Every structure is written in C-alpha cells, then in structure tokens.
Short mmCIF file of C-alpha atoms and ligand atoms in Angstrom, two decimals:
data_model
loop_
_atom_site.label_atom_id
_atom_site.label_comp_id
_atom_site.label_asym_id
_atom_site.label_seq_id
_atom_site.Cartn_x
_atom_site.Cartn_y
_atom_site.Cartn_z
CA MET A 1 -16.52 51.22 69.63
CA VAL A 2 -14.01 53.35 71.57
CA ALA A 3 -13.29 50.48 73.97
CA GLN A 4 -12.68 48.19 71.00
CA ARG A 5 -10.27 50.71 69.45
CA ASP A 6 -8.44 51.13 72.75
CA ASP A 7 -8.03 47.36 73.02
CA ARG A 8 -6.62 47.25 69.53
CA SER A 9 -4.31 50.21 70.25
CA GLY A 10 -3.09 48.44 73.37
CA ALA A 11 -2.39 45.26 71.40
CA ILE A 12 -0.54 47.26 68.77
CA ARG A 13 1.53 49.04 71.40
CA LEU A 14 2.47 45.67 72.85
CA ALA A 15 3.39 44.25 69.44
CA LEU A 16 5.49 47.33 68.68
CA THR A 17 7.25 47.06 72.04
CA GLU A 18 8.27 43.54 71.07
CA THR A 19 9.41 44.46 67.56
CA GLY A 20 11.43 47.27 69.13
CA ALA A 21 13.52 49.58 67.00
CA ILE A 22 13.00 47.63 63.80
CA GLY A 23 9.25 48.18 63.85
CA ALA A 24 6.52 46.44 61.86
CA THR A 25 4.31 47.06 58.84
CA VAL A 26 0.51 47.31 58.96
CA ARG A 27 0.25 43.83 57.44
CA GLN A 28 2.64 42.34 60.01
CA LEU A 29 0.75 44.00 62.85
CA ALA A 30 -2.59 42.80 61.51
CA ARG A 31 -1.27 39.23 61.43
CA ARG A 32 0.20 39.55 64.88
CA ILE A 33 -2.91 40.87 66.61
CA ASP A 34 -5.28 38.99 64.33
CA GLY A 35 -7.02 42.14 63.14
CA SER A 36 -8.04 43.54 59.77
CA LEU A 37 -5.74 45.90 57.84
CA ASP A 38 -8.32 48.69 58.11
CA SER A 39 -8.68 48.39 61.86
CA VAL A 40 -4.88 48.36 62.36
CA GLU A 41 -4.52 51.41 60.14
CA ALA A 42 -7.20 53.26 62.09
CA ALA A 43 -5.61 52.37 65.44
CA LEU A 44 -2.15 53.39 64.22
CA ASP A 45 -3.56 56.68 63.07
CA HIS A 46 -5.06 57.25 66.47
CA LEU A 47 -1.70 56.42 68.14
CA ARG A 48 0.16 58.65 65.69
CA VAL A 49 -2.04 61.64 66.45
CA ARG A 50 -1.36 61.05 70.14
CA GLY A 51 2.36 61.04 69.36
CA ASP A 52 2.85 57.44 70.53
CA VAL A 53 4.04 55.92 67.25
CA LEU A 54 5.77 57.09 64.13
CA ARG A 55 6.24 55.86 60.60
CA ILE A 56 9.77 55.15 59.41
CA GLY A 57 11.31 53.66 56.25
CA ARG A 58 9.02 51.90 53.80
CA GLY A 59 5.78 51.64 55.76
CA LEU A 60 7.34 50.56 59.05
CA TRP A 61 5.83 51.71 62.34
CA VAL A 62 7.74 52.01 65.63
CA LEU A 63 6.96 53.27 69.09
CA ARG A 64 8.25 56.79 69.55
CA ASP A 65 10.51 55.45 72.34
CA PHE A 66 12.48 53.68 69.60
CA GLU A 67 12.87 56.73 67.37
CA ASP A 68 16.52 56.95 68.13
CA LEU A 69 18.39 53.66 67.54
CA GLY A 70 21.30 55.04 69.54
CA GLU A 71 19.23 54.83 72.71
CA ARG A 72 19.12 51.07 72.50
CA GLU A 73 21.75 49.37 74.60
CA ASP A 74 22.75 46.80 71.98
CA PHE A 75 23.00 49.26 69.08
CA VAL A 76 26.54 49.92 67.86
CA ASP A 77 26.45 53.03 65.70
CA PRO A 78 28.58 53.92 62.66
CA ALA A 79 30.78 56.32 64.65
CA ALA A 80 31.73 53.58 67.13
CA PHE A 81 32.87 51.31 64.26
CA VAL A 82 34.82 54.15 62.62
CA GLU A 83 36.59 54.86 65.89
CA ARG A 84 37.32 51.16 66.38
CA PHE A 85 38.61 50.84 62.82
CA ALA A 86 41.09 53.68 63.46
CA ARG A 87 42.20 52.00 66.68
CA GLU A 88 42.41 48.40 65.46
CA ASP A 89 43.31 48.90 61.80
CA GLY A 90 45.17 52.19 61.99
CA VAL A 91 43.12 53.94 59.30
CA SER A 92 40.87 56.99 59.72
CA LEU A 93 38.14 57.65 57.20
CA GLY A 94 38.92 60.23 54.51
CA THR A 95 36.75 61.81 51.83
CA TYR A 96 36.54 61.18 48.11
CA ALA A 97 35.31 64.24 46.21
CA GLY A 98 33.76 63.80 42.79
CA PRO A 99 30.77 62.09 41.20
CA ILE A 100 30.52 58.41 42.05
CA THR A 101 27.06 57.28 40.88
CA PHE A 102 26.15 56.11 37.38
CA ARG A 103 23.93 59.16 36.83
CA SER A 104 26.70 61.21 35.24
CA ASN A 105 27.28 58.38 32.70
CA GLU A 106 23.80 58.78 31.27
CA SER A 107 24.92 61.61 29.02
CA LEU A 108 28.34 60.17 28.15
CA PRO A 109 29.07 58.49 24.82
CA VAL A 110 29.18 54.68 25.10
CA HIS A 111 28.38 54.60 28.83
CA ARG A 112 24.81 55.65 28.00
CA TRP A 113 24.24 52.58 25.82
CA TRP A 114 22.93 50.61 28.79
CA PRO A 115 21.90 52.72 31.78
CA TYR A 116 22.88 50.63 34.81
CA VAL A 117 21.83 52.30 38.05
CA GLN A 118 24.08 49.92 39.96
CA GLY A 119 27.16 51.15 38.11
CA TYR A 120 29.60 53.85 39.13
CA SER A 121 30.72 56.92 37.25
CA ALA A 122 33.22 56.87 34.39
CA GLU A 123 34.75 59.98 35.91
CA PHE A 124 35.53 58.08 39.11
CA VAL A 125 37.21 55.28 37.12
CA ARG A 126 39.19 57.79 35.04
CA GLY A 127 40.46 59.41 38.25
CA VAL A 128 41.57 56.05 39.68
CA LEU A 129 43.30 55.06 36.42
CA ALA A 130 45.09 58.43 36.25
CA ALA A 131 46.18 58.24 39.89
CA HIS A 132 47.73 54.82 39.16
CA GLN A 133 49.29 55.95 35.87
CA ILE A 134 47.45 53.31 33.90
CA GLY A 135 48.39 53.21 30.23
CA PRO A 136 49.61 50.86 27.51
CA GLY A 137 51.22 47.62 28.67
CA VAL A 138 49.35 47.28 31.96
CA THR A 139 46.36 45.12 32.90
CA VAL A 140 43.23 46.31 34.72
CA LEU A 141 40.76 43.82 36.23
CA ASP A 142 37.14 44.24 37.32
CA PRO A 143 35.78 41.05 38.94
CA PHE A 144 32.20 42.44 39.20
CA ALA A 145 32.34 44.15 35.83
CA GLY A 146 28.63 45.04 35.60
CA SER A 147 28.01 47.10 32.49
CA GLY A 148 31.77 47.52 31.95
CA THR A 149 32.44 51.09 33.19
CA THR A 150 35.94 50.12 34.41
CA LEU A 151 36.74 48.11 31.30
CA VAL A 152 35.64 50.79 28.81
CA GLU A 153 37.81 53.39 30.54
CA ALA A 154 40.77 51.00 30.94
CA ARG A 155 40.74 50.24 27.23
CA ARG A 156 40.45 53.91 26.39
CA ALA A 157 43.51 54.52 28.59
CA GLY A 158 45.41 52.00 26.43
CA ALA A 159 45.39 49.20 29.03
CA ARG A 160 44.42 45.56 28.76
CA ALA A 161 40.94 45.18 30.30
CA LEU A 162 39.84 41.95 32.01
CA GLY A 163 36.53 41.27 33.69
CA THR A 164 34.12 38.72 35.08
CA GLU A 165 30.38 39.26 35.49
CA LEU A 166 27.54 36.92 36.30
CA LEU A 167 24.53 38.66 34.77
CA PRO A 168 24.42 37.86 31.03
CA PRO A 169 22.78 41.15 29.90
CA ALA A 170 25.52 43.05 31.77
CA VAL A 171 28.17 40.86 30.11
CA LEU A 172 26.63 41.70 26.74
CA ALA A 173 26.68 45.42 27.61
CA ALA A 174 30.33 45.28 28.73
CA ARG A 175 31.39 43.38 25.60
CA VAL A 176 29.61 45.72 23.22
CA LYS A 177 30.73 48.87 25.03
CA THR A 178 34.39 47.85 25.05
CA TYR A 179 34.42 47.01 21.32
CA LEU A 180 34.93 50.55 20.11
CA GLU A 181 36.28 49.51 16.69
CA LEU A 182 32.73 48.71 15.59
CA ASP A 183 32.01 50.35 12.24
CA PRO A 184 29.16 52.87 12.79
CA GLY A 185 28.05 52.60 9.16
CA ARG A 186 27.73 48.80 9.36
CA LEU A 187 25.80 49.10 12.60
CA ALA A 188 23.38 51.65 11.13
CA ARG A 189 22.80 49.52 8.01
CA ALA A 190 22.26 46.35 10.07
CA ALA A 191 19.79 48.21 12.33
CA GLY A 192 17.89 49.36 9.22
CA ARG A 193 17.65 45.77 7.96
CA VAL A 194 16.36 44.53 11.33
CA LEU A 195 13.71 47.27 11.37
CA SER A 196 12.46 46.48 7.87
CA THR A 197 12.40 42.72 8.59
CA ALA A 198 10.52 43.38 11.84
CA ALA A 199 7.95 45.54 10.06
CA HIS A 200 6.87 42.51 7.99
CA HIS A 201 7.42 39.79 10.56
CA ARG A 202 4.54 38.01 12.24
CA PRO A 203 4.28 38.53 16.02
CA GLY A 204 6.11 35.75 17.85
CA ALA A 205 5.93 33.82 21.11
CA PHE A 206 6.13 35.56 24.51
CA PRO A 207 9.00 34.70 26.83
CA PHE A 208 8.25 32.35 29.74
CA LEU A 209 7.62 35.01 32.42
CA ARG A 210 4.05 34.63 33.68
CA GLU A 211 3.49 38.38 33.99
CA THR A 212 4.59 39.24 30.44
CA ALA A 213 1.09 40.23 29.25
CA ARG A 214 0.70 42.51 32.26
CA GLN A 215 4.11 44.09 31.81
CA PHE A 216 3.54 45.38 28.26
CA SER A 217 0.69 46.73 26.18
CA PRO A 218 -0.52 44.38 23.40
CA ALA A 219 0.98 46.72 20.77
CA ALA A 220 4.40 46.76 22.48
CA LEU A 221 4.30 42.98 22.87
CA GLY A 222 3.63 42.48 19.17
CA ASP A 223 6.45 44.84 18.17
CA LEU A 224 8.93 43.41 20.66
CA THR A 225 8.40 39.82 19.52
CA ARG A 226 8.74 40.85 15.85
CA LEU A 227 11.87 42.83 16.60
CA ARG A 228 13.40 40.06 18.71
CA ASP A 229 12.72 37.48 15.99
CA SER A 230 14.39 39.71 13.39
CA LEU A 231 17.66 40.09 15.31
CA PRO A 232 20.69 38.25 13.91
CA ARG A 233 22.25 35.53 16.05
CA GLU A 234 24.46 36.68 18.95
CA GLY A 235 28.24 36.23 19.04
CA THR A 236 29.79 38.83 16.73
CA PRO A 237 30.09 42.60 17.27
CA VAL A 238 27.28 43.99 15.08
CA PRO A 239 24.60 41.44 16.12
CA ASP A 240 25.67 41.86 19.77
CA ALA A 241 25.29 45.64 19.52
CA LEU A 242 21.79 45.19 18.02
CA ARG A 243 20.81 42.86 20.87
CA LEU A 244 22.09 45.36 23.42
CA ALA A 245 19.92 48.09 21.84
CA PHE A 246 16.96 45.68 22.03
CA GLY A 247 17.74 44.97 25.71
CA ARG A 248 18.01 48.66 26.45
CA ILE A 249 14.52 49.50 25.14
CA LEU A 250 12.70 46.70 27.00
CA ILE A 251 11.89 48.55 30.24
CA PRO A 252 11.19 51.93 28.56
CA SER A 253 8.71 50.06 26.28
CA SER A 254 6.97 48.43 29.24
CA ARG A 255 4.62 49.34 32.07
CA LEU A 256 7.53 48.83 34.45
CA HIS A 257 10.16 51.09 35.86
CA ARG A 258 13.49 50.28 37.46
CA SER A 259 14.41 52.79 40.14
CA PRO A 260 16.49 50.88 41.09
CA CYS A 261 14.23 47.86 41.73
CA LEU A 262 11.85 46.59 39.11
CA GLY A 263 8.25 47.58 39.76
CA TYR A 264 5.00 48.50 38.06
CA GLY A 265 3.96 52.07 37.84
CA ARG A 266 4.87 53.55 34.51
CA SER A 267 2.29 54.07 31.82
CA ASP A 268 3.59 52.64 28.56
CA GLY A 269 4.00 54.82 25.54
CA ASP A 270 3.84 57.98 27.65
CA ASP A 271 6.42 59.63 25.42
CA GLY A 272 4.59 58.60 22.28
CA LEU A 273 7.45 56.43 20.98
CA SER A 274 6.78 53.01 19.50
CA VAL A 275 9.09 50.06 20.17
CA LEU A 276 10.53 50.39 16.68
CA ASP A 277 11.15 54.14 17.18
CA ARG A 278 13.02 53.38 20.37
CA PHE A 279 15.18 50.76 18.66
CA ARG A 280 15.97 53.19 15.84
CA ASP A 281 16.97 55.87 18.38
CA ALA A 282 19.09 53.49 20.48
CA THR A 283 21.06 52.15 17.50
CA GLY A 284 21.34 55.68 16.05
CA GLU A 285 22.86 56.90 19.32
CA MET A 286 25.35 54.03 19.30
CA ALA A 287 26.41 54.80 15.73
CA ASP A 288 26.82 58.52 16.60
CA ASP A 289 28.99 57.71 19.61
CA LEU A 290 31.15 55.32 17.60
CA ARG A 291 31.68 58.01 14.97
CA SER A 292 32.72 60.51 17.63
CA LEU A 293 35.33 58.07 18.96
CA VAL A 294 36.97 57.03 15.69
CA GLY A 295 39.98 59.25 16.47
CA GLU A 296 40.58 57.35 19.74
CA ARG A 297 40.94 53.93 18.11
CA ILE A 298 44.68 54.22 17.72
CA ARG A 299 45.13 54.60 21.48
CA LEU A 300 42.84 51.74 22.58
CA GLY A 301 44.27 48.87 24.59
CA PRO A 302 43.98 45.27 23.32
CA PRO A 303 40.41 43.88 22.99
CA ALA A 304 38.80 43.46 26.41
CA VAL A 305 38.25 39.95 27.77
CA ILE A 306 34.99 39.63 29.69
CA ASP A 307 34.04 36.22 31.05
CA ALA A 308 30.47 35.38 31.97
CA ARG A 309 31.32 33.68 35.24
CA ASP A 310 31.22 33.73 38.99
CA ALA A 311 33.94 36.05 40.35
CA ARG A 312 34.41 33.71 43.31
CA THR A 313 36.02 31.25 40.93
CA GLY A 314 38.19 33.83 39.12
CA ASP A 315 41.52 32.15 38.36
CA TRP A 316 43.52 35.04 36.96
CA PRO A 317 47.19 34.10 36.67
CA PRO A 318 49.31 35.10 39.68
CA GLY A 319 50.98 38.49 39.32
CA SER A 320 49.21 39.27 36.03
CA VAL A 321 47.12 42.31 37.08
CA ASP A 322 48.44 45.82 37.82
CA LEU A 323 45.23 47.35 39.17
CA ALA A 324 41.78 46.01 40.07
CA VAL A 325 38.79 48.35 40.35
CA THR A 326 35.31 47.15 41.19
CA SER A 327 32.05 47.58 43.00
CA PRO A 328 30.54 44.36 44.38
CA PRO A 329 26.89 43.96 45.32
CA TYR A 330 26.23 45.56 48.76
CA VAL A 331 25.22 43.75 51.96
CA ASN A 332 21.52 43.02 51.66
CA GLY A 333 21.68 44.57 48.21
CA MET A 334 19.46 43.87 45.30
CA ASP A 335 18.75 40.57 43.65
CA TYR A 336 20.31 41.33 40.28
CA VAL A 337 18.82 38.27 38.65
CA MET A 338 15.23 39.09 39.62
CA ASN A 339 15.73 42.77 38.86
CA TYR A 340 16.86 41.91 35.33
CA LYS A 341 14.52 38.96 34.75
CA VAL A 342 12.70 40.77 31.93
CA ASP A 343 15.98 41.38 30.11
CA LEU A 344 17.17 37.81 30.82
CA ALA A 345 13.96 36.32 29.45
CA TRP A 346 13.57 38.48 26.34
CA LEU A 347 17.26 38.19 25.39
CA GLY A 348 16.99 34.41 25.69
CA TYR A 349 19.53 34.07 28.52
CA ALA A 350 16.90 32.43 30.73
CA ARG A 351 14.29 30.13 29.20
CA SER A 352 12.59 29.02 32.41
CA TYR A 353 12.23 29.82 36.10
CA ALA A 354 14.75 27.03 36.72
CA ASP A 355 17.32 29.02 34.68
CA LEU A 356 16.68 32.09 36.84
CA ALA A 357 17.03 29.98 39.99
CA ARG A 358 20.35 28.56 38.75
CA LEU A 359 21.76 32.04 38.21
CA ARG A 360 20.49 33.24 41.58
CA ARG A 361 22.37 30.47 43.34
CA THR A 362 25.68 31.86 42.11
CA GLU A 363 25.17 35.57 42.69
CA VAL A 364 26.75 37.17 45.74
CA ALA A 365 24.24 36.81 48.59
CA CYS A 366 21.35 39.27 48.64
CA ASP A 367 18.24 39.28 50.84
CA ASN A 368 16.42 37.14 48.29
CA LEU A 369 19.00 34.35 48.48
CA PRO A 370 17.35 30.90 48.24
CA ARG A 371 17.03 29.48 51.77
CA ALA A 372 19.06 26.40 50.96
CA GLU A 373 21.97 28.64 49.95
CA ALA A 374 21.88 30.47 53.27
CA SER A 375 21.40 27.43 55.50
CA PRO A 376 25.11 26.41 55.74
CA TYR A 377 25.71 29.89 57.26
CA LEU A 378 23.23 29.78 60.14
CA ALA A 379 25.98 29.58 62.77
CA THR A 380 26.86 32.99 64.13
CA THR A 381 30.44 32.16 65.04
CA THR A 382 32.73 32.68 62.08
CA SER A 383 36.40 32.86 61.29
CA ILE A 384 35.85 35.58 58.68
CA ASP A 385 36.20 38.55 61.06
CA PRO A 386 35.75 39.07 64.82
CA TRP A 387 33.42 42.05 64.16
CA LEU A 388 31.08 39.73 62.28
CA THR A 389 31.03 37.36 65.24
CA GLU A 390 29.56 40.27 67.22
CA ILE A 391 27.20 41.53 64.51
CA LEU A 392 25.59 38.25 63.38
CA PRO A 393 24.01 37.36 66.78
CA ARG A 394 22.62 40.92 67.03
CA ILE A 395 20.85 40.50 63.70
CA ARG A 396 19.53 37.08 64.71
CA GLU A 397 18.29 38.43 68.05
CA ASN A 398 16.58 41.46 66.49
CA VAL A 399 14.79 39.29 63.94
CA ARG A 400 13.68 36.92 66.72
CA ARG A 401 12.34 39.82 68.77
CA LYS A 402 10.45 41.14 65.81
CA GLY A 403 8.78 37.78 65.25
CA THR A 404 7.99 38.44 61.60
CA TYR A 405 10.73 39.73 59.39
CA ARG A 406 11.27 39.39 55.66
CA ARG A 407 13.73 36.58 56.37
CA ASN A 408 14.27 34.86 59.70
CA ASP A 409 17.69 33.68 58.43
CA MET A 410 18.92 37.24 57.78
CA HIS A 411 22.06 36.70 59.86
CA ALA A 412 22.92 33.69 57.65
CA ILE A 413 22.50 35.82 54.52
CA VAL A 414 24.90 38.43 55.91
CA HIS A 415 27.31 35.67 56.92
CA ARG A 416 27.17 34.18 53.43
CA TYR A 417 27.62 37.65 51.85
CA PHE A 418 30.99 38.10 53.52
CA ALA A 419 31.92 34.47 52.87
CA ASP A 420 31.25 35.20 49.17
CA LEU A 421 33.66 38.14 49.20
CA VAL A 422 36.52 36.12 50.71
CA PRO A 423 37.42 34.08 47.57
CA VAL A 424 37.12 37.19 45.38
CA LEU A 425 39.51 39.13 47.61
CA ARG A 426 41.84 36.13 47.74
CA ASN A 427 41.79 35.64 43.95
CA VAL A 428 42.43 39.32 43.27
CA HIS A 429 45.26 39.39 45.82
CA ARG A 430 46.92 36.47 44.05
CA ALA A 431 46.40 38.03 40.61
CA LEU A 432 47.90 41.42 41.53
CA VAL A 433 51.54 42.28 41.00
CA PRO A 434 53.36 43.15 44.25
CA GLY A 435 52.46 46.78 44.98
CA GLY A 436 49.27 46.42 42.87
CA ARG A 437 46.06 47.91 44.25
CA PHE A 438 42.44 46.84 44.56
CA VAL A 439 40.03 49.79 44.63
CA VAL A 440 36.54 48.83 45.80
CA VAL A 441 33.41 50.99 45.95
CA VAL A 442 31.07 49.56 48.57
CA GLY A 443 28.43 50.65 51.07
CA ASP A 444 27.34 49.94 54.64
CA SER A 445 23.86 48.78 55.70
CA LEU A 446 21.20 48.84 58.36
CA LEU A 447 19.58 45.42 58.70
CA ALA A 448 16.92 44.43 61.18
CA GLY A 449 17.93 47.37 63.34
CA THR A 450 21.60 46.35 63.27
CA TYR A 451 24.27 48.48 61.66
CA VAL A 452 26.68 46.57 59.38
CA PRO A 453 29.82 48.51 58.33
CA GLY A 454 30.21 46.70 54.98
CA ASP A 455 33.06 48.93 53.78
CA LEU A 456 35.16 48.55 56.95
CA LEU A 457 34.48 44.82 57.11
CA LEU A 458 35.61 44.38 53.51
CA ALA A 459 38.81 46.31 54.30
CA ARG A 460 39.45 44.20 57.40
CA ILE A 461 38.83 40.92 55.59
CA GLY A 462 41.19 42.13 52.85
CA ARG A 463 43.83 42.80 55.52
CA SER A 464 43.42 39.31 56.95
CA LEU A 465 44.09 37.92 53.47
CA GLY A 466 47.36 39.80 53.05
CA PHE A 467 46.32 43.23 51.72
CA ARG A 468 47.45 46.48 53.30
CA ILE A 469 44.58 48.92 53.88
CA VAL A 470 45.66 52.09 52.08
CA SER A 471 42.54 54.19 52.68
CA VAL A 472 38.78 54.26 53.15
CA GLU A 473 37.26 57.41 51.66
CA VAL A 474 33.61 58.33 52.00
CA ALA A 475 32.27 59.22 48.55
CA ARG A 476 28.65 60.03 49.34
CA SER A 477 25.95 59.62 51.92
CA ARG A 478 22.87 57.45 51.34
CA ARG A 479 19.65 56.87 53.22
CA SER A 480 18.67 53.56 54.71
CA GLY A 481 15.70 51.98 52.90
CA GLN A 482 14.53 50.64 56.26
CA ARG A 483 14.76 53.92 58.10
CA ARG A 484 14.99 57.03 55.96
CA SER A 485 16.40 59.12 58.79
CA PHE A 486 19.38 56.80 59.20
CA GLY A 487 22.44 57.96 57.25
CA LEU A 488 24.51 55.39 55.40
CA ARG A 489 27.56 55.92 53.24
CA GLU A 490 29.29 54.68 50.12
CA SER A 491 33.05 54.39 50.38
CA VAL A 492 36.08 53.87 48.21
CA VAL A 493 38.23 51.22 49.90
CA THR A 494 41.79 51.00 48.57
CA LEU A 495 43.79 47.88 49.34
CA GLU A 496 47.32 47.06 48.26
CA ARG A 497 49.16 43.83 47.80
CA PRO A 498 52.37 44.72 49.66
CA SER A 499 55.61 44.57 47.70
CA ALA A 500 57.52 42.65 50.34
CA ALA A 501 56.07 39.54 51.96
CA VAL A 502 54.52 40.45 55.32
CA GLY A 503 53.11 38.17 57.98
CA ARG A 504 49.50 37.35 57.23
CA HIS A 505 46.70 35.34 58.67
CA VAL A 506 44.60 33.62 56.08
CA HIS A 507 41.03 33.02 57.17
CA ARG A 508 38.88 30.34 55.72
CA ALA A 509 35.25 31.14 55.00
C1 SAM B 601 27.56 47.12 41.78
S1 SAM B 601 27.42 46.15 40.34
C2 SAM B 601 28.88 46.58 39.40
C3 SAM B 601 28.61 47.74 38.46
C4 SAM B 601 29.80 48.20 37.63
N1 SAM B 601 30.84 48.81 38.45
C5 SAM B 601 29.35 49.20 36.57
O1 SAM B 601 29.77 50.37 36.60
O2 SAM B 601 28.52 48.83 35.74
C6 SAM B 601 27.78 44.54 40.96
C7 SAM B 601 27.74 43.46 39.89
O3 SAM B 601 28.12 42.21 40.47
C8 SAM B 601 27.47 41.19 39.72
N2 SAM B 601 27.56 39.91 40.46
C9 SAM B 601 26.82 39.47 41.49
N3 SAM B 601 27.26 38.27 41.92
C10 SAM B 601 28.32 37.95 41.13
C11 SAM B 601 29.22 36.85 41.08
N4 SAM B 601 29.13 35.83 41.93
N5 SAM B 601 30.21 36.87 40.15
C12 SAM B 601 30.33 37.90 39.28
N6 SAM B 601 29.50 38.97 39.26
C13 SAM B 601 28.52 39.01 40.19
C14 SAM B 601 26.07 41.74 39.52
O4 SAM B 601 25.42 41.11 38.45
C15 SAM B 601 26.37 43.22 39.27
O5 SAM B 601 26.44 43.49 37.90
#
C-alpha cells in the first residue's frame, strides 16, 4: 500500500517538475500518470503534508520549488517591464485614485438598470469628461461601449455620444440607458399591460439552449416564457426598455449566478420573488430613475448613436471625435458571448448555437476563441510589437512543457488579441481631432506562467500607430485567477493624437 503510494507520489513529483511553475490540476495529473482522481488526491495530500507541493490558483498544484515565479530564469516580472517601459517609452507609471469598477454604479440611477460586472464606474467617466472639459458641441466615442457607461455620462454632460458594441444585450442596455427622455408614466403603464397580458398567457416555447430546463425552476420557466411572449416588439424606446428589464431579471430568476463568469450555484427564488415581481420591480426602478432625471433633460446632448458592430471595422469620419474613452476585453479575458448566452437566447438575439458561434468569431480574442480563428496567428514572430515577439514564444514553450493546458494554441490567442486591438487603435486615431485623446482602461495578465503587460503593450502599439503616450496610471490591483498570490493591475492608459504631424511607424497586424 505504502509502496504503491510512494510510486504514485514519485510519478506526481515528476509530472509537476515537467509542468513547472504553471502547475497542473488533479484531473490533468490523473491523466498524465494514468491514475484515478482519488489516488492522485490522496498522493497530493501526502506530498502537501510533507511540504513538497502547494495548491495555487483554481485547483492548480505546483512543486514548492516553483512557488516563486521570479526564481525561474525565463520569467520576466511586472517590475522589469515597468522599468523597460520607462526606458524605452519614456513614461513612468502613475496612480489613478478613485473608484474604477462597476460596483459603485449598482446604486446609481440609470447605471443600475443592467448590472454589468465588466463595466467601469460612472464616477471614473465623469472625472475623465471633466478633465477634458467635455460639454455641448463635442463628440465622445466608446468603441467597446458595453452597457453604455461612457455614453450615458457623455450625453448627460451635453456631448454627442457615439459607440459600437458587439454583444446585442449590451447594445440594448446602452440604447435604453442613453434615452433619458423616456416618459416614466408611459413606461409604467406599458409594464402594467405586459404583466396583465403575461398573467393570462399560456406558457411558451423554451429557447434553444440545451440546459434551459436545468437553469430554471419549472415555475420560473413558465413565467419567463409568458412574460417574454407578452413583450411588445423591439425597436422603439418603451418596448426596448421593457425588454431590457426582462433581460435584467433572467439571471436573478435562474439557478445561475454571474460572478463574473456564468455558473450554477444559486438556489432560485431564494429571496421569495417571482419572475413577475422582479419584472415589476425592475420597470418600477427605471420609471423612478427617469422621474428623478426629468430636470436634466434640457442639458442632454443629442440622442446617442450606438451601432451593433465590430469595433475593428469602426469607420468614424476622420477628425470627428474629440475624446474616446473605453475599456476593451482583457488579454485572456472572458468570452462575452458564452457568458451572456442565456440573455442572447431569451432575448431572441441568438436562435441557434450557430448564431452564438457567429458572434464569437467577431469578438476580440478570448481564451475560448474558436481554434480556426486562432490558427492564422500561430507564428510567434510578429510586427505588432517587439515585446510580443519575446512573450509569445515563452507562452508557447510553457504550454509545451506543461503538456496539457486549456489551449495548446494559447500563444496564438494572445497574438490574435493584440492583432484585434490594432485596427481599433488605428480607427480611433483617425477619428480623433488633432490633440484628441483616447483613454483606455485595461489590465495585464498571467498566462501559462508568463506575464503579459497588456496595458503597456496597448500603449506601445498605440505609439507605433501615431499616438503619443500621455500616461499610464494604475487604478487598482487584481489577483491572477491562475495564481492568487500573483498581483495584477488595472490601468488607465491615456493616448493622444498629436496636434502636429510627427514621424510614425505604422505596423501591420
Ligand atoms: C470591458 S467591456 C466594456 C464595458 C463598458 N466600459 C461599460 O462600462 O459597460 C468590453 C466590451 O467589448 C465588447 N466587445 C468584444 N469584442 C468586440 C468587438 N469586436 N467589437 C465591439 N465590441 C466588442 C464586449 O461585448 C464587452 O461589452
């Protein structure tokens, strides 16, 4: 028995030596040494008690020798990149003080209509608009508009608000939230009609998602289909607002949670509210907020224009934008389409898995990118940025050493991510007036044991496309999902289209 366990421990030690600092999960180890999950768990426990291994990140195990990434010869740590950025790009990192995450929006009128964890704070946007003296007569652009935080605040500042966004439920949220002229009384009456129609409606068909019956209780499913089938057709302000309220209550009415990724684990109805109660509350809150903002109407900018499209193809007229503010997806960030598949299906924006796949092909690369989309980016040499030419082979090598990793083409995904940002940066640069700024909130990442300074890379790529790097300010620290002890950051990168033409090198992706 003991001899058998020692053999297994030895095999695990060997496997963990090979996977190095990126470690392996119990399942990966079991596959690698051809053992059962239970036996691997028992052997790991034995090694842990002896102090030979430790658990990091989400269920990853590493040898204690690899506890500190900095001790690995090929590991380039955040400080080294910061120092190099100051040397090569002439900018030292500063600090941004103030709330940056969406959390503070959850109690704010209008912003709370569609809680979007991936969004940033209205207070941050207000600060940027004030610092750039944004008011009537100017245009503000957000190419990754999300739920419309930038556009709501730009309109409230009297500016013209322009945006693009790929995810249809987010486009709906941004459109509804920026239309602050909506009559609260009409909205409340329309919500009342929907509720009384739904009360007498027969339950309808489920959306196409295979797990629908597992995601909701039978009672919630019946109510949701009746409510959905009682909603007026989309396309005008009141029906759109009703649909947004319906979209908002989907996850709270389900057995799912989104924190920030979609997962099971919430018991439905735990606050005792029915689907119809939730809809009544959501539309009531919208009507209250609209009433509280009636006095602001006179100061609002022209109606916002939000296009449901891929920001990489944004063709805003040259010199038409005074300020751009955005937050793109992060390197190895979430798959927005899969994370919002419930909303997409119930709101009718996706009617099949093929529709979801189509949308996923156009989103900025995430670690769930279809393989065919990543395959043109398998080469590790790139003209995007010399730092990337160093980073991509490190990712590829670490994944190869590990043997089993979530994706063996991870370096291609990272390559494609930065290639996706190039046309957006180029389009925004062209759209800005000379002297106009592009303020970007973005984070860095730790991938397969390789550090990727996403914020500094974005700034550098912007510089290669003709922007001047004004500043990079650290707004908050985050924890790596792969290794909780590893500190990451979220930064505010400010770029400027210089007033006078300066020499520039344009890179092709
Ligand atoms: C970090 S979120 C922006 C959140 C926004 N600042 C807010 O406060 O709600 C990034 C957004 O980029 C969108 N996105 C991803 N790929 C895109 C693409 N190719 N074109 C346009 N939008 C895209 C995602 O759907 C997501 O809403």
